[in-house]
């Protein structure tokens, strides 16, 4: 769902709320929009204003996206993960698909850090990028001797030191 579609749906639902209609009748529409924009589901409480609160939160999120010219992202990190790309820290709050793709191209083994992976780039954009990379790879291959076997380096954890009490 794009920002414009979400804003159009929000305007319809706000019109229903302002006219005094019961928002419980359109709870599925509100829940779908709430999930698309905020990545949360409606609360399961008996609060009479939970639908109106969700609409306020959707409005605030869309307004923030519009103000910062950001689009809603498909990529979502696993809870507790913070990425550092180019010296900037990214969480689910400020992660974009472009940043997620850049991180995954640099660290493909970290796909498990993402709950939802970003969509692939358009074929036109993706076609431009590999040509440049192929030229760079061709230059790098000519510099390396062909005799050396490829060895993958796996990260290792440092050995755990014993505490002062256990060393005695």
JSON list of N, CA and C in Angstrom, two decimals, residues 13-14 16-32 42-43 45-55:
[
{"chain": "A", "resi": 13, "resn": "UNK", "atom": "N", "xyz": [-12.14, 6.79, 6.33]},
{"chain": "A", "resi": 13, "resn": "UNK", "atom": "CA", "xyz": [-12.42, 6.36, 7.70]},
{"chain": "A", "resi": 13, "resn": "UNK", "atom": "C", "xyz": [-12.61, 7.55, 8.64]},
{"chain": "A", "resi": 14, "resn": "UNK", "atom": "N", "xyz": [-11.88, 8.63, 8.42]},
{"chain": "A", "resi": 14, "resn": "UNK", "atom": "CA", "xyz": [-12.08, 9.83, 9.24]},
{"chain": "A", "resi": 14, "resn": "UNK", "atom": "C", "xyz": [-13.45, 10.43, 8.99]},
{"chain": "A", "resi": 16, "resn": "UNK", "atom": "N", "xyz": [-16.12, 8.74, 8.22]},
{"chain": "A", "resi": 16, "resn": "UNK", "atom": "CA", "xyz": [-17.07, 7.90, 8.96]},
{"chain": "A", "resi": 16, "resn": "UNK", "atom": "C", "xyz": [-17.05, 8.25, 10.45]},
{"chain": "A", "resi": 17, "resn": "UNK", "atom": "N", "xyz": [-15.85, 8.49, 10.99]},
{"chain": "A", "resi": 17, "resn": "UNK", "atom": "CA", "xyz": [-15.73, 8.80, 12.41]},
{"chain": "A", "resi": 17, "resn": "UNK", "atom": "C", "xyz": [-16.36, 10.16, 12.73]},
{"chain": "A", "resi": 18, "resn": "UNK", "atom": "N", "xyz": [-16.15, 11.13, 11.85]},
{"chain": "A", "resi": 18, "resn": "UNK", "atom": "CA", "xyz": [-16.70, 12.47, 12.08]},
{"chain": "A", "resi": 18, "resn": "UNK", "atom": "C", "xyz": [-18.22, 12.51, 11.96]},
{"chain": "A", "resi": 19, "resn": "UNK", "atom": "N", "xyz": [-18.77, 11.64, 11.13]},
{"chain": "A", "resi": 19, "resn": "UNK", "atom": "CA", "xyz": [-20.22, 11.64, 10.94]},
{"chain": "A", "resi": 19, "resn": "UNK", "atom": "C", "xyz": [-20.95, 10.95, 12.10]},
{"chain": "A", "resi": 20, "resn": "UNK", "atom": "N", "xyz": [-20.22, 10.37, 13.02]},
{"chain": "A", "resi": 20, "resn": "UNK", "atom": "CA", "xyz": [-20.83, 9.76, 14.20]},
{"chain": "A", "resi": 20, "resn": "UNK", "atom": "C", "xyz": [-21.14, 8.28, 14.02]},
{"chain": "A", "resi": 21, "resn": "UNK", "atom": "N", "xyz": [-20.72, 7.69, 12.92]},
{"chain": "A", "resi": 21, "resn": "UNK", "atom": "CA", "xyz": [-20.95, 6.26, 12.72]},
{"chain": "A", "resi": 21, "resn": "UNK", "atom": "C", "xyz": [-20.10, 5.44, 13.69]},
{"chain": "A", "resi": 22, "resn": "UNK", "atom": "N", "xyz": [-20.56, 4.25, 13.97]},
{"chain": "A", "resi": 22, "resn": "UNK", "atom": "CA", "xyz": [-19.84, 3.35, 14.86]},
{"chain": "A", "resi": 22, "resn": "UNK", "atom": "C", "xyz": [-18.65, 2.76, 14.10]},
{"chain": "A", "resi": 23, "resn": "UNK", "atom": "N", "xyz": [-17.45, 3.02, 14.57]},
{"chain": "A", "resi": 23, "resn": "UNK", "atom": "CA", "xyz": [-16.25, 2.55, 13.89]},
{"chain": "A", "resi": 23, "resn": "UNK", "atom": "C", "xyz": [-16.04, 1.05, 14.07]},
{"chain": "A", "resi": 24, "resn": "UNK", "atom": "N", "xyz": [-16.75, 0.44, 15.00]},
{"chain": "A", "resi": 24, "resn": "UNK", "atom": "CA", "xyz": [-16.62, -1.01, 15.19]},
{"chain": "A", "resi": 24, "resn": "UNK", "atom": "C", "xyz": [-17.11, -1.76, 13.96]},
{"chain": "A", "resi": 25, "resn": "UNK", "atom": "N", "xyz": [-17.97, -1.12, 13.16]},
{"chain": "A", "resi": 25, "resn": "UNK", "atom": "CA", "xyz": [-18.47, -1.77, 11.95]},
{"chain": "A", "resi": 25, "resn": "UNK", "atom": "C", "xyz": [-17.39, -1.87, 10.87]},
{"chain": "A", "resi": 26, "resn": "UNK", "atom": "N", "xyz": [-16.39, -1.02, 10.92]},
{"chain": "A", "resi": 26, "resn": "UNK", "atom": "CA", "xyz": [-15.33, -1.03, 9.93]},
{"chain": "A", "resi": 26, "resn": "UNK", "atom": "C", "xyz": [-13.98, -1.41, 10.57]},
{"chain": "A", "resi": 27, "resn": "UNK", "atom": "N", "xyz": [-14.04, -2.21, 11.62]},
{"chain": "A", "resi": 27, "resn": "UNK", "atom": "CA", "xyz": [-12.82, -2.54, 12.35]},
{"chain": "A", "resi": 27, "resn": "UNK", "atom": "C", "xyz": [-11.81, -3.30, 11.49]},
{"chain": "A", "resi": 28, "resn": "UNK", "atom": "N", "xyz": [-12.26, -4.11, 10.54]},
{"chain": "A", "resi": 28, "resn": "UNK", "atom": "CA", "xyz": [-11.33, -4.84, 9.69]},
{"chain": "A", "resi": 28, "resn": "UNK", "atom": "C", "xyz": [-10.56, -3.89, 8.78]},
{"chain": "A", "resi": 29, "resn": "UNK", "atom": "N", "xyz": [-11.26, -2.88, 8.25]},
{"chain": "A", "resi": 29, "resn": "UNK", "atom": "CA", "xyz": [-10.59, -1.89, 7.40]},
{"chain": "A", "resi": 29, "resn": "UNK", "atom": "C", "xyz": [-9.57, -1.09, 8.21]},
{"chain": "A", "resi": 30, "resn": "UNK", "atom": "N", "xyz": [-9.95, -0.72, 9.42]},
{"chain": "A", "resi": 30, "resn": "UNK", "atom": "CA", "xyz": [-9.03, 0.03, 10.28]},
{"chain": "A", "resi": 30, "resn": "UNK", "atom": "C", "xyz": [-7.83, -0.83, 10.63]},
{"chain": "A", "resi": 31, "resn": "UNK", "atom": "N", "xyz": [-8.05, -2.10, 10.93]},
{"chain": "A", "resi": 31, "resn": "UNK", "atom": "CA", "xyz": [-6.96, -3.00, 11.30]},
{"chain": "A", "resi": 31, "resn": "UNK", "atom": "C", "xyz": [-6.00, -3.19, 10.12]},
{"chain": "A", "resi": 32, "resn": "UNK", "atom": "N", "xyz": [-6.53, -3.36, 8.90]},
{"chain": "A", "resi": 32, "resn": "UNK", "atom": "CA", "xyz": [-5.67, -3.51, 7.72]},
{"chain": "A", "resi": 32, "resn": "UNK", "atom": "C", "xyz": [-4.83, -2.26, 7.49]},
{"chain": "A", "resi": 42, "resn": "UNK", "atom": "N", "xyz": [-4.72, -3.86, 15.92]},
{"chain": "A", "resi": 42, "resn": "UNK", "atom": "CA", "xyz": [-5.53, -3.16, 16.92]},
{"chain": "A", "resi": 42, "resn": "UNK", "atom": "C", "xyz": [-5.44, -3.88, 18.26]},
{"chain": "A", "resi": 43, "resn": "UNK", "atom": "N", "xyz": [-5.58, -3.11, 19.32]},
{"chain": "A", "resi": 43, "resn": "UNK", "atom": "CA", "xyz": [-5.58, -3.69, 20.65]},
{"chain": "A", "resi": 43, "resn": "UNK", "atom": "C", "xyz": [-6.86, -4.52, 20.84]},
{"chain": "A", "resi": 45, "resn": "UNK", "atom": "N", "xyz": [-8.82, -4.76, 23.52]},
{"chain": "A", "resi": 45, "resn": "UNK", "atom": "CA", "xyz": [-9.39, -4.33, 24.78]},
{"chain": "A", "resi": 45, "resn": "UNK", "atom": "C", "xyz": [-10.83, -3.88, 24.55]},
{"chain": "A", "resi": 46, "resn": "UNK", "atom": "N", "xyz": [-11.49, -3.49, 25.61]},
{"chain": "A", "resi": 46, "resn": "UNK", "atom": "CA", "xyz": [-12.88, -3.03, 25.49]},
{"chain": "A", "resi": 46, "resn": "UNK", "atom": "C", "xyz": [-12.97, -1.50, 25.48]},
{"chain": "A", "resi": 47, "resn": "UNK", "atom": "N", "xyz": [-11.86, -0.87, 25.25]},
{"chain": "A", "resi": 47, "resn": "UNK", "atom": "CA", "xyz": [-11.82, 0.59, 25.20]},
{"chain": "A", "resi": 47, "resn": "UNK", "atom": "C", "xyz": [-12.70, 1.08, 24.05]},
{"chain": "A", "resi": 48, "resn": "UNK", "atom": "N", "xyz": [-13.53, 2.05, 24.30]},
{"chain": "A", "resi": 48, "resn": "UNK", "atom": "CA", "xyz": [-14.45, 2.50, 23.25]},
{"chain": "A", "resi": 48, "resn": "UNK", "atom": "C", "xyz": [-13.75, 3.39, 22.23]},
{"chain": "A", "resi": 49, "resn": "UNK", "atom": "N", "xyz": [-12.56, 3.91, 22.58]},
{"chain": "A", "resi": 49, "resn": "UNK", "atom": "CA", "xyz": [-11.85, 4.80, 21.67]},
{"chain": "A", "resi": 49, "resn": "UNK", "atom": "C", "xyz": [-10.67, 4.13, 20.97]},
{"chain": "A", "resi": 50, "resn": "UNK", "atom": "N", "xyz": [-10.58, 2.81, 20.97]},
{"chain": "A", "resi": 50, "resn": "UNK", "atom": "CA", "xyz": [-9.41, 2.17, 20.38]},
{"chain": "A", "resi": 50, "resn": "UNK", "atom": "C", "xyz": [-9.35, 2.38, 18.87]},
{"chain": "A", "resi": 51, "resn": "UNK", "atom": "N", "xyz": [-10.49, 2.46, 18.19]},
{"chain": "A", "resi": 51, "resn": "UNK", "atom": "CA", "xyz": [-10.50, 2.69, 16.75]},
{"chain": "A", "resi": 51, "resn": "UNK", "atom": "C", "xyz": [-10.10, 4.14, 16.45]},
{"chain": "A", "resi": 52, "resn": "UNK", "atom": "N", "xyz": [-10.61, 5.06, 17.22]},
{"chain": "A", "resi": 52, "resn": "UNK", "atom": "CA", "xyz": [-10.27, 6.46, 17.03]},
{"chain": "A", "resi": 52, "resn": "UNK", "atom": "C", "xyz": [-8.78, 6.70, 17.33]},
{"chain": "A", "resi": 53, "resn": "UNK", "atom": "N", "xyz": [-8.26, 6.04, 18.38]},
{"chain": "A", "resi": 53, "resn": "UNK", "atom": "CA", "xyz": [-6.84, 6.16, 18.71]},
{"chain": "A", "resi": 53, "resn": "UNK", "atom": "C", "xyz": [-5.97, 5.62, 17.57]},
{"chain": "A", "resi": 54, "resn": "UNK", "atom": "N", "xyz": [-6.40, 4.51, 16.98]},
{"chain": "A", "resi": 54, "resn": "UNK", "atom": "CA", "xyz": [-5.66, 3.93, 15.85]},
{"chain": "A", "resi": 54, "resn": "UNK", "atom": "C", "xyz": [-5.64, 4.90, 14.67]},
{"chain": "A", "resi": 55, "resn": "UNK", "atom": "N", "xyz": [-6.77, 5.55, 14.42]},
{"chain": "A", "resi": 55, "resn": "UNK", "atom": "CA", "xyz": [-6.82, 6.52, 13.33]},
{"chain": "A", "resi": 55, "resn": "UNK", "atom": "C", "xyz": [-5.90, 7.70, 13.60]}
]
